[in-house]
Short mmCIF file of C-alpha atoms and ligand atoms in Angstrom, two decimals:
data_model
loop_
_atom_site.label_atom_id
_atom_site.label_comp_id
_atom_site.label_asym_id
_atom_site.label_seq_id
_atom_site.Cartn_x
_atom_site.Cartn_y
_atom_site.Cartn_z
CA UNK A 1078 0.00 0.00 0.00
CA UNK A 1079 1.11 3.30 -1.33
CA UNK A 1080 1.11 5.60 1.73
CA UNK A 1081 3.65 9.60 1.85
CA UNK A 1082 6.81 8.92 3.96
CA UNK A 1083 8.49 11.81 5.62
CA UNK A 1084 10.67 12.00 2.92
CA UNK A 1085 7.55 13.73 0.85
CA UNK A 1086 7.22 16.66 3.59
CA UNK A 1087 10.26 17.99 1.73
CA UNK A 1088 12.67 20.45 3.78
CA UNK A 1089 11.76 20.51 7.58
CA UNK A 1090 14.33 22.78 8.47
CA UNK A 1091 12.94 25.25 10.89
CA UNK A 1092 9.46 23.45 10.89
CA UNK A 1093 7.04 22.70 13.71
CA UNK A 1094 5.42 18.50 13.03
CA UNK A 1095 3.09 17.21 14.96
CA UNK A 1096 3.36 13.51 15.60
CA UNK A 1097 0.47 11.12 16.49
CA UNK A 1098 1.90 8.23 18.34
CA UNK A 1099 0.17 6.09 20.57
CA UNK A 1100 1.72 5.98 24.44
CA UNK A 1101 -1.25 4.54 25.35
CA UNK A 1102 1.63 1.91 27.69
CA UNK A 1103 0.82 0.22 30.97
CA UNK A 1104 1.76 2.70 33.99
CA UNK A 1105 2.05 1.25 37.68
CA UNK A 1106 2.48 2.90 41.04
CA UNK A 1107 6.76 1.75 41.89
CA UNK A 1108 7.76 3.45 45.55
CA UNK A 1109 5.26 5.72 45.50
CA UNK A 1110 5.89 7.03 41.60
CA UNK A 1111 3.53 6.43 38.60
CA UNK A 1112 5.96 4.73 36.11
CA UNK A 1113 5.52 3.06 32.69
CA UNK A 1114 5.87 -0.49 33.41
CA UNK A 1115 6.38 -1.55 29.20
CA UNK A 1116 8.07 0.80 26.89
CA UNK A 1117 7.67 -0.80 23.93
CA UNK A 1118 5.54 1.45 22.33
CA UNK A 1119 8.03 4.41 23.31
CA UNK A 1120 10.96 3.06 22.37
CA UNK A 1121 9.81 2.06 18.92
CA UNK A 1122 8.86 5.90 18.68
CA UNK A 1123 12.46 7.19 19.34
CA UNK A 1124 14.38 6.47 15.61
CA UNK A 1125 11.41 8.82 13.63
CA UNK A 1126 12.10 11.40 16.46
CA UNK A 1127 15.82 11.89 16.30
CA UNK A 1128 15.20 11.73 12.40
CA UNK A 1129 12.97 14.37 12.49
CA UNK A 1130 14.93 16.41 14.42
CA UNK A 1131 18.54 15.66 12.70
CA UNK A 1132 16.04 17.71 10.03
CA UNK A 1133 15.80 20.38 11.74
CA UNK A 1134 12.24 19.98 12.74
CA UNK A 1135 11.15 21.27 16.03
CA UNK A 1136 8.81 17.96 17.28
CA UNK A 1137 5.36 18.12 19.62
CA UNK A 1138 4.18 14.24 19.38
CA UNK A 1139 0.64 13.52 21.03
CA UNK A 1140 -1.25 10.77 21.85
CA UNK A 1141 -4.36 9.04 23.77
CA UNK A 1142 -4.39 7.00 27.33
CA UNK A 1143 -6.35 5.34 28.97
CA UNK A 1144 -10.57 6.27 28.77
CA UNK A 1145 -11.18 9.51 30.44
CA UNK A 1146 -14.39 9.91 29.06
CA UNK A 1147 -13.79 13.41 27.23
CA UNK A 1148 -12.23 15.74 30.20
CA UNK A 1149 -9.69 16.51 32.13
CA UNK A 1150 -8.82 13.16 34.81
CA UNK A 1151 -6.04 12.96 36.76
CA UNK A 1152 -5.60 9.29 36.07
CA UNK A 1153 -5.28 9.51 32.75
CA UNK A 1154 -2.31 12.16 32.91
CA UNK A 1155 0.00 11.80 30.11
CA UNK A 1156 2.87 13.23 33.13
CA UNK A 1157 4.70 9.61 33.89
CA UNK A 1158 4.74 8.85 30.22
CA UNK A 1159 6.21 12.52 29.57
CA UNK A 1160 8.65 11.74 32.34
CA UNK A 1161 9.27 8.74 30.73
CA UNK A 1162 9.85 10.11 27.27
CA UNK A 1163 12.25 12.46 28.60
CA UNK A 1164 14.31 10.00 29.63
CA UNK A 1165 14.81 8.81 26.39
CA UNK A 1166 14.62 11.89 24.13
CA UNK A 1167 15.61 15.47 24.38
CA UNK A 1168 13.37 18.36 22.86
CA UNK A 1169 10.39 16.33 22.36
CA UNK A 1170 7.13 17.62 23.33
CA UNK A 1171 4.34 15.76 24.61
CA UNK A 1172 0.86 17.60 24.53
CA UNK A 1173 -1.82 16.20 27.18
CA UNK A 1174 -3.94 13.24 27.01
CA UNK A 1175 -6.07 13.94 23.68
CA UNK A 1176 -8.66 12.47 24.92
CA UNK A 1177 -9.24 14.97 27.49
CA UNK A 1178 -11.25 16.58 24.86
CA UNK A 1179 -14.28 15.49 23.60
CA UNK A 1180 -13.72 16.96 20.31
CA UNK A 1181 -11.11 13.68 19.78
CA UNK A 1182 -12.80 10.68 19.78
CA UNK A 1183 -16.45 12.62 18.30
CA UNK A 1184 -13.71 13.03 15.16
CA UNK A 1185 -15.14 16.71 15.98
CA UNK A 1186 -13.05 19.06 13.43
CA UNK A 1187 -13.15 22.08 15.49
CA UNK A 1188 -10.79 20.17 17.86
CA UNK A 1189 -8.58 18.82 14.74
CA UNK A 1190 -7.83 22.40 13.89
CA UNK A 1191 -7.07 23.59 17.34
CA UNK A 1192 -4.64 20.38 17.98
CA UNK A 1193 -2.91 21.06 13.88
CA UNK A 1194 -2.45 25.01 14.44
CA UNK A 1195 0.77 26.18 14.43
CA UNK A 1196 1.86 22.80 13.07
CA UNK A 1197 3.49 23.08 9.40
CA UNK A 1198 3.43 19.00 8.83
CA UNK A 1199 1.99 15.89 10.31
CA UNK A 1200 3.28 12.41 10.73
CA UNK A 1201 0.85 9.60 12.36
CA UNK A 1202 2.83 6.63 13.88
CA UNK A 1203 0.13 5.51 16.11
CA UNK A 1204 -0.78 2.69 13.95
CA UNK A 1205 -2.66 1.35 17.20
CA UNK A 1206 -4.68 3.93 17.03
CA UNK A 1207 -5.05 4.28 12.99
CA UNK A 1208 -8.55 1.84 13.37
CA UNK A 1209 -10.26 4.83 14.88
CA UNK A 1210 -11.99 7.43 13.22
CA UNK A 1211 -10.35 10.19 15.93
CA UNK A 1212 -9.48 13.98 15.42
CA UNK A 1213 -6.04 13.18 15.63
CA UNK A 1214 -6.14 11.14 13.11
CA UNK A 1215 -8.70 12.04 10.63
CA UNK A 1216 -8.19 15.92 10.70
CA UNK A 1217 -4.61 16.78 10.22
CA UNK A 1218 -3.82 15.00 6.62
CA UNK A 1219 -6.69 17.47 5.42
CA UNK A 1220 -4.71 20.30 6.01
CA UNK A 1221 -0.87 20.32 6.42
CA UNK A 1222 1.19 17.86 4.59
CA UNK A 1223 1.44 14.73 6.41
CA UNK A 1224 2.99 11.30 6.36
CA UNK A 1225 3.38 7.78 7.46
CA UNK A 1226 5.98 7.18 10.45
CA UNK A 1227 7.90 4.34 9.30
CA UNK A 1228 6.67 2.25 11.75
CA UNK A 1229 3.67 2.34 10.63
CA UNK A 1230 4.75 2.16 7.22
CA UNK A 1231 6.61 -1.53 8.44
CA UNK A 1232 3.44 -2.37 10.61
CA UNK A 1233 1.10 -1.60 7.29
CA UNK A 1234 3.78 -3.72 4.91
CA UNK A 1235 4.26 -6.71 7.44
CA UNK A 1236 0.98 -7.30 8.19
CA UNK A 1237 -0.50 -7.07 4.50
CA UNK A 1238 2.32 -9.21 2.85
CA UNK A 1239 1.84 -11.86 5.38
CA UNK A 1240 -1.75 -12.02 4.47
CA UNK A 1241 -0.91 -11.93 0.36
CA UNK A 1242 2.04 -13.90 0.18
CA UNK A 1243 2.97 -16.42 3.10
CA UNK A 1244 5.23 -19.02 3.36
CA UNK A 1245 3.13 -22.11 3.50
CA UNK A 1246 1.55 -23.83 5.63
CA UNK A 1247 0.27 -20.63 6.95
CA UNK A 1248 -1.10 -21.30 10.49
CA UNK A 1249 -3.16 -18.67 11.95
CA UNK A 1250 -3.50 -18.79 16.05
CA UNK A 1251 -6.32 -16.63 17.62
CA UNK A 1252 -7.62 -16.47 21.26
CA UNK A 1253 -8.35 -14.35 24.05
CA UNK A 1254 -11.76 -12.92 25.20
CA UNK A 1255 -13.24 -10.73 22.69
CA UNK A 1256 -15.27 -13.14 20.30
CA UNK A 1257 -17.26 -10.43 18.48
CA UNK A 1258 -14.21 -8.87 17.85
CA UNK A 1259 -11.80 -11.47 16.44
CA UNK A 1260 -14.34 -13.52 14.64
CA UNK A 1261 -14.32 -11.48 11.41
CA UNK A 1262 -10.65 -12.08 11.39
CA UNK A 1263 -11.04 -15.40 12.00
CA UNK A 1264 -13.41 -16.30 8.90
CA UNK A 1265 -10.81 -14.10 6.63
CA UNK A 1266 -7.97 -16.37 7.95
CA UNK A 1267 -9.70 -19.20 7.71
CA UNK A 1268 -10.11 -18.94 4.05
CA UNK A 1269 -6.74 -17.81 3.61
CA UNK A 1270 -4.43 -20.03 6.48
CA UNK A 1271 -4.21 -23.80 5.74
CA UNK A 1272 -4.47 -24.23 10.02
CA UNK A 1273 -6.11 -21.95 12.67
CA UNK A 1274 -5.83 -22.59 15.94
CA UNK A 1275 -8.47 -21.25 18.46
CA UNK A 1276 -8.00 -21.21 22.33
CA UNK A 1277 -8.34 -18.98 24.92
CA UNK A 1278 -11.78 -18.09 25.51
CA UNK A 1279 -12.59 -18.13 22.06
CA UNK A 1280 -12.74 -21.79 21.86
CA UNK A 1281 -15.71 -22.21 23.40
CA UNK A 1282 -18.31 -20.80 21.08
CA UNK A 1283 -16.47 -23.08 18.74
CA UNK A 1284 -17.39 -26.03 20.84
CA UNK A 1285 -21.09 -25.04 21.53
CA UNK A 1286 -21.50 -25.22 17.75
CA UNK A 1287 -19.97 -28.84 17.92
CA UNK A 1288 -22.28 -29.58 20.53
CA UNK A 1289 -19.96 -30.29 23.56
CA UNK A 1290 -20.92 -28.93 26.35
CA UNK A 1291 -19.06 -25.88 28.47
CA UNK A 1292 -20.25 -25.23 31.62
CA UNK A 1293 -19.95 -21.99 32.51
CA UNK A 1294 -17.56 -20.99 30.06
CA UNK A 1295 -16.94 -17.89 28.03
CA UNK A 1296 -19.66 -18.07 24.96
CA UNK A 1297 -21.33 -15.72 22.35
CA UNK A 1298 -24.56 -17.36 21.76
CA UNK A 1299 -25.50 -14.91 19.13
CA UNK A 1300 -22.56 -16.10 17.17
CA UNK A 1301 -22.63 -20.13 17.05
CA UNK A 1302 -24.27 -20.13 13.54
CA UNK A 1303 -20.99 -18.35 12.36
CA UNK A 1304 -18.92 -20.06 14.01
CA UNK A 1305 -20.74 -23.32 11.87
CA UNK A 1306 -19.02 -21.62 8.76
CA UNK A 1307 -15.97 -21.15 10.11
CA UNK A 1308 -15.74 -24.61 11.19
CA UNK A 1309 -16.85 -25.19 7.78
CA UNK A 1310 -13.74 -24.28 6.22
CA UNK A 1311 -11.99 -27.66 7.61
CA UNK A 1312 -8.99 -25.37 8.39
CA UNK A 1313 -9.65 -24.78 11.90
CA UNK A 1314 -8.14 -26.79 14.84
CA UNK A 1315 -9.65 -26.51 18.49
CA UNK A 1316 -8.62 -27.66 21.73
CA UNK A 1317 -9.61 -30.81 22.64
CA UNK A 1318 -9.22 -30.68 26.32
CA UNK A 1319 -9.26 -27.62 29.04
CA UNK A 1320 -7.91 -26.79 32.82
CA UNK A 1321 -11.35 -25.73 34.98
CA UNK A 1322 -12.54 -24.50 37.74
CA UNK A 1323 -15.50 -24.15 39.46
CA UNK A 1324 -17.65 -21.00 38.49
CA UNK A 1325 -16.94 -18.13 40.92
CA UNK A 1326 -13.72 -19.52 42.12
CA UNK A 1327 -11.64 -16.48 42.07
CA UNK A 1328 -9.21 -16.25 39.00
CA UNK A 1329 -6.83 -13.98 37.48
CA UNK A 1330 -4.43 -12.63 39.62
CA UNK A 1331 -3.99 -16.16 41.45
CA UNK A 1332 -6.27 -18.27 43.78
CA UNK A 1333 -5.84 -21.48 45.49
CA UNK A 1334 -8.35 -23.67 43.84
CA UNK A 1335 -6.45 -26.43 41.73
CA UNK A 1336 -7.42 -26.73 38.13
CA UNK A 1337 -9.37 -29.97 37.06
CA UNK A 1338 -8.66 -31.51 33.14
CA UNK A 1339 -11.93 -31.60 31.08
CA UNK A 1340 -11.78 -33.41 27.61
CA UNK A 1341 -14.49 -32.46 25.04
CA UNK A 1342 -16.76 -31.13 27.55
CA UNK A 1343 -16.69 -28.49 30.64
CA UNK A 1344 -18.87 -29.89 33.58
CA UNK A 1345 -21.98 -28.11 34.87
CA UNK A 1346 -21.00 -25.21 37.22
CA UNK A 1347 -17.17 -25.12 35.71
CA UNK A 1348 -15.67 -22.82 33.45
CA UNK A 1349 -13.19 -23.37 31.24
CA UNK A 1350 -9.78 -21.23 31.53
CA UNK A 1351 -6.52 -22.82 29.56
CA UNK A 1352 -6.27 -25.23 27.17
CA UNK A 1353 -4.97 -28.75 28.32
CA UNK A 1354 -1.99 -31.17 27.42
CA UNK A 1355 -3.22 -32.94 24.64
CA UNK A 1356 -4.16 -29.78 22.97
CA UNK A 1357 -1.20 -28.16 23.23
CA UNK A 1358 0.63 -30.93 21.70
CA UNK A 1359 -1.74 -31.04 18.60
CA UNK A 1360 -0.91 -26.98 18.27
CA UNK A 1361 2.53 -27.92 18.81
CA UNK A 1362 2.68 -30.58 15.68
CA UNK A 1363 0.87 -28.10 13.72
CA UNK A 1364 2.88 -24.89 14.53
CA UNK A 1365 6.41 -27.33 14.36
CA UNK A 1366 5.74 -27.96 9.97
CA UNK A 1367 4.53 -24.04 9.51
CA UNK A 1368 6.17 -21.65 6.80
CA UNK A 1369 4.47 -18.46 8.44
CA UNK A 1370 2.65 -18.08 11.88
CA UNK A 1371 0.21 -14.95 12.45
CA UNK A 1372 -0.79 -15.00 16.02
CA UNK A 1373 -3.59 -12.68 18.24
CA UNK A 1374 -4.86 -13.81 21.42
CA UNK A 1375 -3.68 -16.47 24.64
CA UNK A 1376 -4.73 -19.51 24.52
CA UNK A 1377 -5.81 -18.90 28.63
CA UNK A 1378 -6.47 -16.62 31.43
CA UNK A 1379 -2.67 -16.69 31.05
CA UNK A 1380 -2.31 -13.73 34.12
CA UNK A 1381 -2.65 -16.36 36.23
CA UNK A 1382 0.03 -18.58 36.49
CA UNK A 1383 -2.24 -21.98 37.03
CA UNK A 1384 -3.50 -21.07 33.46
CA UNK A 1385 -0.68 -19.59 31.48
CA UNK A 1386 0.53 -22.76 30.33
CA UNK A 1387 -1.27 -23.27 26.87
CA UNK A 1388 -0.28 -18.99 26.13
CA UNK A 1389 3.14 -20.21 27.12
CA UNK A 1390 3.36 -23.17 24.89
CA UNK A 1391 2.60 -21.26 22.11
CA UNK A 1392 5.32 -18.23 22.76
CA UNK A 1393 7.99 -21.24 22.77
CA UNK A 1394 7.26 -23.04 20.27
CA UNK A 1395 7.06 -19.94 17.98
CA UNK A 1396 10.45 -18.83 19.46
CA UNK A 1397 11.66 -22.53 18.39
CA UNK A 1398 10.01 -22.92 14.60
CA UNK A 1399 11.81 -22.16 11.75
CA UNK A 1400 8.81 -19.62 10.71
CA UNK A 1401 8.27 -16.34 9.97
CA UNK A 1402 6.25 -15.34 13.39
CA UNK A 1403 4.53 -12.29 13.43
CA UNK A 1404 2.57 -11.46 16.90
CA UNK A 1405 -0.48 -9.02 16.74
CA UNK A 1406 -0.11 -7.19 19.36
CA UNK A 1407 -1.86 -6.73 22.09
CA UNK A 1408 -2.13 -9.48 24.78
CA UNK A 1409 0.20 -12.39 22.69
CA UNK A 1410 2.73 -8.93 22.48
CA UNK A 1411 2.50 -8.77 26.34
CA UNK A 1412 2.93 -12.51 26.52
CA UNK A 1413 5.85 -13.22 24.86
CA UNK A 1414 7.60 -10.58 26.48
CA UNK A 1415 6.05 -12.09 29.94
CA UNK A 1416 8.02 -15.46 28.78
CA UNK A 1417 11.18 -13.62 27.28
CA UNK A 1418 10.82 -14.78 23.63
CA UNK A 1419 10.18 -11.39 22.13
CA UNK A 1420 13.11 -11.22 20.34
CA UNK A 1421 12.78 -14.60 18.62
CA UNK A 1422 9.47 -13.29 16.93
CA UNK A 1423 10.35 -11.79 13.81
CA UNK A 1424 7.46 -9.37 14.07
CA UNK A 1425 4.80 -7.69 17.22
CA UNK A 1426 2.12 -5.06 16.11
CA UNK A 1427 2.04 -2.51 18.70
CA UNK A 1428 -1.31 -2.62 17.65
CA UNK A 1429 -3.74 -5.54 18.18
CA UNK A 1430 -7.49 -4.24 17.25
CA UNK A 1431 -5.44 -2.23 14.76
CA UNK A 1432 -4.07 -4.63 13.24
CA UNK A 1433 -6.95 -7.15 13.63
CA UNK A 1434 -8.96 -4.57 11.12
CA UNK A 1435 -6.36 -4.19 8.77
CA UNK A 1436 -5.92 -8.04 8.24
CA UNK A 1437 -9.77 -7.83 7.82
CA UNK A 1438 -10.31 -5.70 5.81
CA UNK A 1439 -7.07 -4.68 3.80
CA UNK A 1440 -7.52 -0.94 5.18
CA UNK A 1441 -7.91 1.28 8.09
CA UNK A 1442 -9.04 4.97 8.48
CA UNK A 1443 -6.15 6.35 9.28
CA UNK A 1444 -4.30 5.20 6.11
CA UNK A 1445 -6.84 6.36 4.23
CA UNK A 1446 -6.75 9.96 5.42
CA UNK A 1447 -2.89 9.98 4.43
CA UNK A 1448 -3.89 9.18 1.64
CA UNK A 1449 -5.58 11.79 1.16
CA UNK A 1450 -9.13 9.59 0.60
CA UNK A 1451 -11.24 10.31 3.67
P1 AMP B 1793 -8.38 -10.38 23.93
O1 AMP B 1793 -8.32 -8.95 24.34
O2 AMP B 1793 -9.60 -10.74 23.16
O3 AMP B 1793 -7.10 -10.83 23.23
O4 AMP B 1793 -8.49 -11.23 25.27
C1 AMP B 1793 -7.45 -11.30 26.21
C2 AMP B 1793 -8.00 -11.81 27.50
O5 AMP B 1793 -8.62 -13.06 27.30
C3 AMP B 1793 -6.94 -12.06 28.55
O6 AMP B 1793 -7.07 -11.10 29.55
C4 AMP B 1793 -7.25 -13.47 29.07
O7 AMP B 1793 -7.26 -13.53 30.48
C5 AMP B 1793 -8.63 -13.73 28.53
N1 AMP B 1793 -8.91 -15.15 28.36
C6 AMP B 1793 -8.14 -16.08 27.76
N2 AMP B 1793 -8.70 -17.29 27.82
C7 AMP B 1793 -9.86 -17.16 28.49
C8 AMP B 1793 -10.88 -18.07 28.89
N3 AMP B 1793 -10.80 -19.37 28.60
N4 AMP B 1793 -11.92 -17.56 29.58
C9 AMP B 1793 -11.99 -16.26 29.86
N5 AMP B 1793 -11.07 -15.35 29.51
C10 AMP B 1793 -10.01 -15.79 28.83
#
């Protein structure tokens, strides 16, 4: 996908750019100080900064965190992200939380031309963010010249050749929570992979529609019939047995409850929460003879440590495979940092719905206002 690099700004010498990035990074309370606990997203920010600067740019970037609900809320202040930044950068600018306004995520242009003014260019590398129809990301490309951060550029690339040309087999691996969410992704990948995998809490509208029964497990029950097509495809491959415990047993952040295996059906008054041995060596046997892995979602409640072992699984045998492994963001991005294989993967989205929608649907909002097409 054609989209203007920074290189088409021309001469930024002695030129204010405003740069959309997303920050939006976990930030926890350490001795007393908010601190960003995962700089991932700030880090990967850091090259287009100094090259911005090295031409002669002055650079303000901006971004969104958290859900303040369209004002001003001290928990959402951008200051231990700034402080954070700092320490990193010199001379960059961080304006406050943009969605302190309500003008942002309403896509209200009054508040796009307040945020651009003064601004003689624009540059959005907030690909996590380039899903949303949002003043900061819709407004500037209709008035200054603007561009395509080159990580968003690489995120935009990566994600679309992996789709169009993968080395094959091409094994798709989806979990987590959101069902609604991933299962558009899923149907697209399951004409397109030759294998995907479902776990997590996914797996068990996948089940209902193969009659087993789960408990009290995570289900949409408006989307079984859907799920029939999918399962139609022949491509998909479910667990086959799951670690449970009893409904309202507290999960999570730990508990003392042990697990119980379930194969092919969750008991009455259980839930379902990580996929189980045998399952993990059937994803294992599939993932070990794949050309290309794409992978969004755990396979498990995998912040608890009785039910990280399926999530797990997966981030090692990726790290082990010969493939090209590209993670999609999100929770699987924050998992295989948690089990230190990041920098086996050949590829993490900073952005997961982000780049959930672009595998979807081959295009995002944001990428079409660089382009000039919104
Ligand atoms: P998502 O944002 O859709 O990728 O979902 C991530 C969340 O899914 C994580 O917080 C997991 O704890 C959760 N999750 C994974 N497996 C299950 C499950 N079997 N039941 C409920 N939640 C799950």
């Amino acid at each position: 996908m054609l989209l203007p690099s920074i290189d088409s700004l021309g001469d930024l010498n002695g030129k204010s750019v405003l740069v959309r990035v997303d920050f939006n990074c976990p930030v926890e309370s350490v001795a007393g100080e908010l601190r960003v606990t995962d700089d991932f997203r700030i880090r990967a920010a850091i090259p287009l900064f100094e090259e911005l600067k090295a031409r002669g740019a002055s650079v303000t970037a901006c971004t969104h965190f958290g859900r303040p609900k369209g004002r001003p809320d001290s928990q959402f202040d951008v200051a231990p992200i700034r402080r954070h930044l700092d320490s990193l950068v010199e001379n960059v600018r961080l304006l406050e939380n943009l969605r302190f306004h309500p003008g942002e995520e309403s896509n209200d242009p009054e508040f796009g031309a307040d945020l651009i003014r003064g601004f003689d260019a624009y540059v959005n590398e907030a690909f996590g963010a380039s899903h949303r129809e949002h003043a900061s990301i819709m407004f500037p490309p209709t008035v200054v010249p603007s561009a395509a951060g080159p990580n968003l550029q690489r995120e935009v690339e990566t994600l679309l050749a992996t789709l169009s040309h993968p080395q094959r087999p091409f094994v798709a691996v989806v979990g987590g929570a959101k069902v609604a969410d991933k299962l558009g992704i899923t149907k697209v990948l399951a004409d397109r992979a030759d294998s995907v995998i479902i776990g997590g809490g996914m797996a068990f509208t996948f089940w209902k529609a193969l009659g087993w029964p789960i408990g009290d497990s995570l289900v949409d029950d408006a989307r079984v019939s859907e799920v029939r097509e999918i399962l139609a495809s022949g491509h998909v491959v479910l667990p086959t047995d799951v670690w449970c415990l009893p409904t309202g047993s507290p999960f999570g952040s730990g508990g003392d409850t042990e697990p119980v295996l379930r194969s092919r059906s969750v008991g009455v008054g259980e839930m379902g929460l990580d996929v189980g041995p045998e399952s993990i060596e059937a994803f294992r046997r599939v993932l070990e003879s794949a050309g290309t892995v794409l992978w969004n979602g755990p396979m498990g409640v995998f912040e608890d440590r009785r039910f990280e072992h399926g999530t797990r699984s997966i981030a090692e045998t990726l790290a082990e495979i010969g493939a090209t492994t590209i993670v999609g963001g999100g929770d699987s991005a924050a998992a295989v940092e948690k089990f230190g294989v990041a920098s086996s993967m050949n590829f993490i989205s900073t952005g997961g719905g982000a780049s959930l929608e672009l595998l979807e649907y081959g295009d995002l909002p944001g990428l079409r206002a660089l382009r000039g097409e919104s």
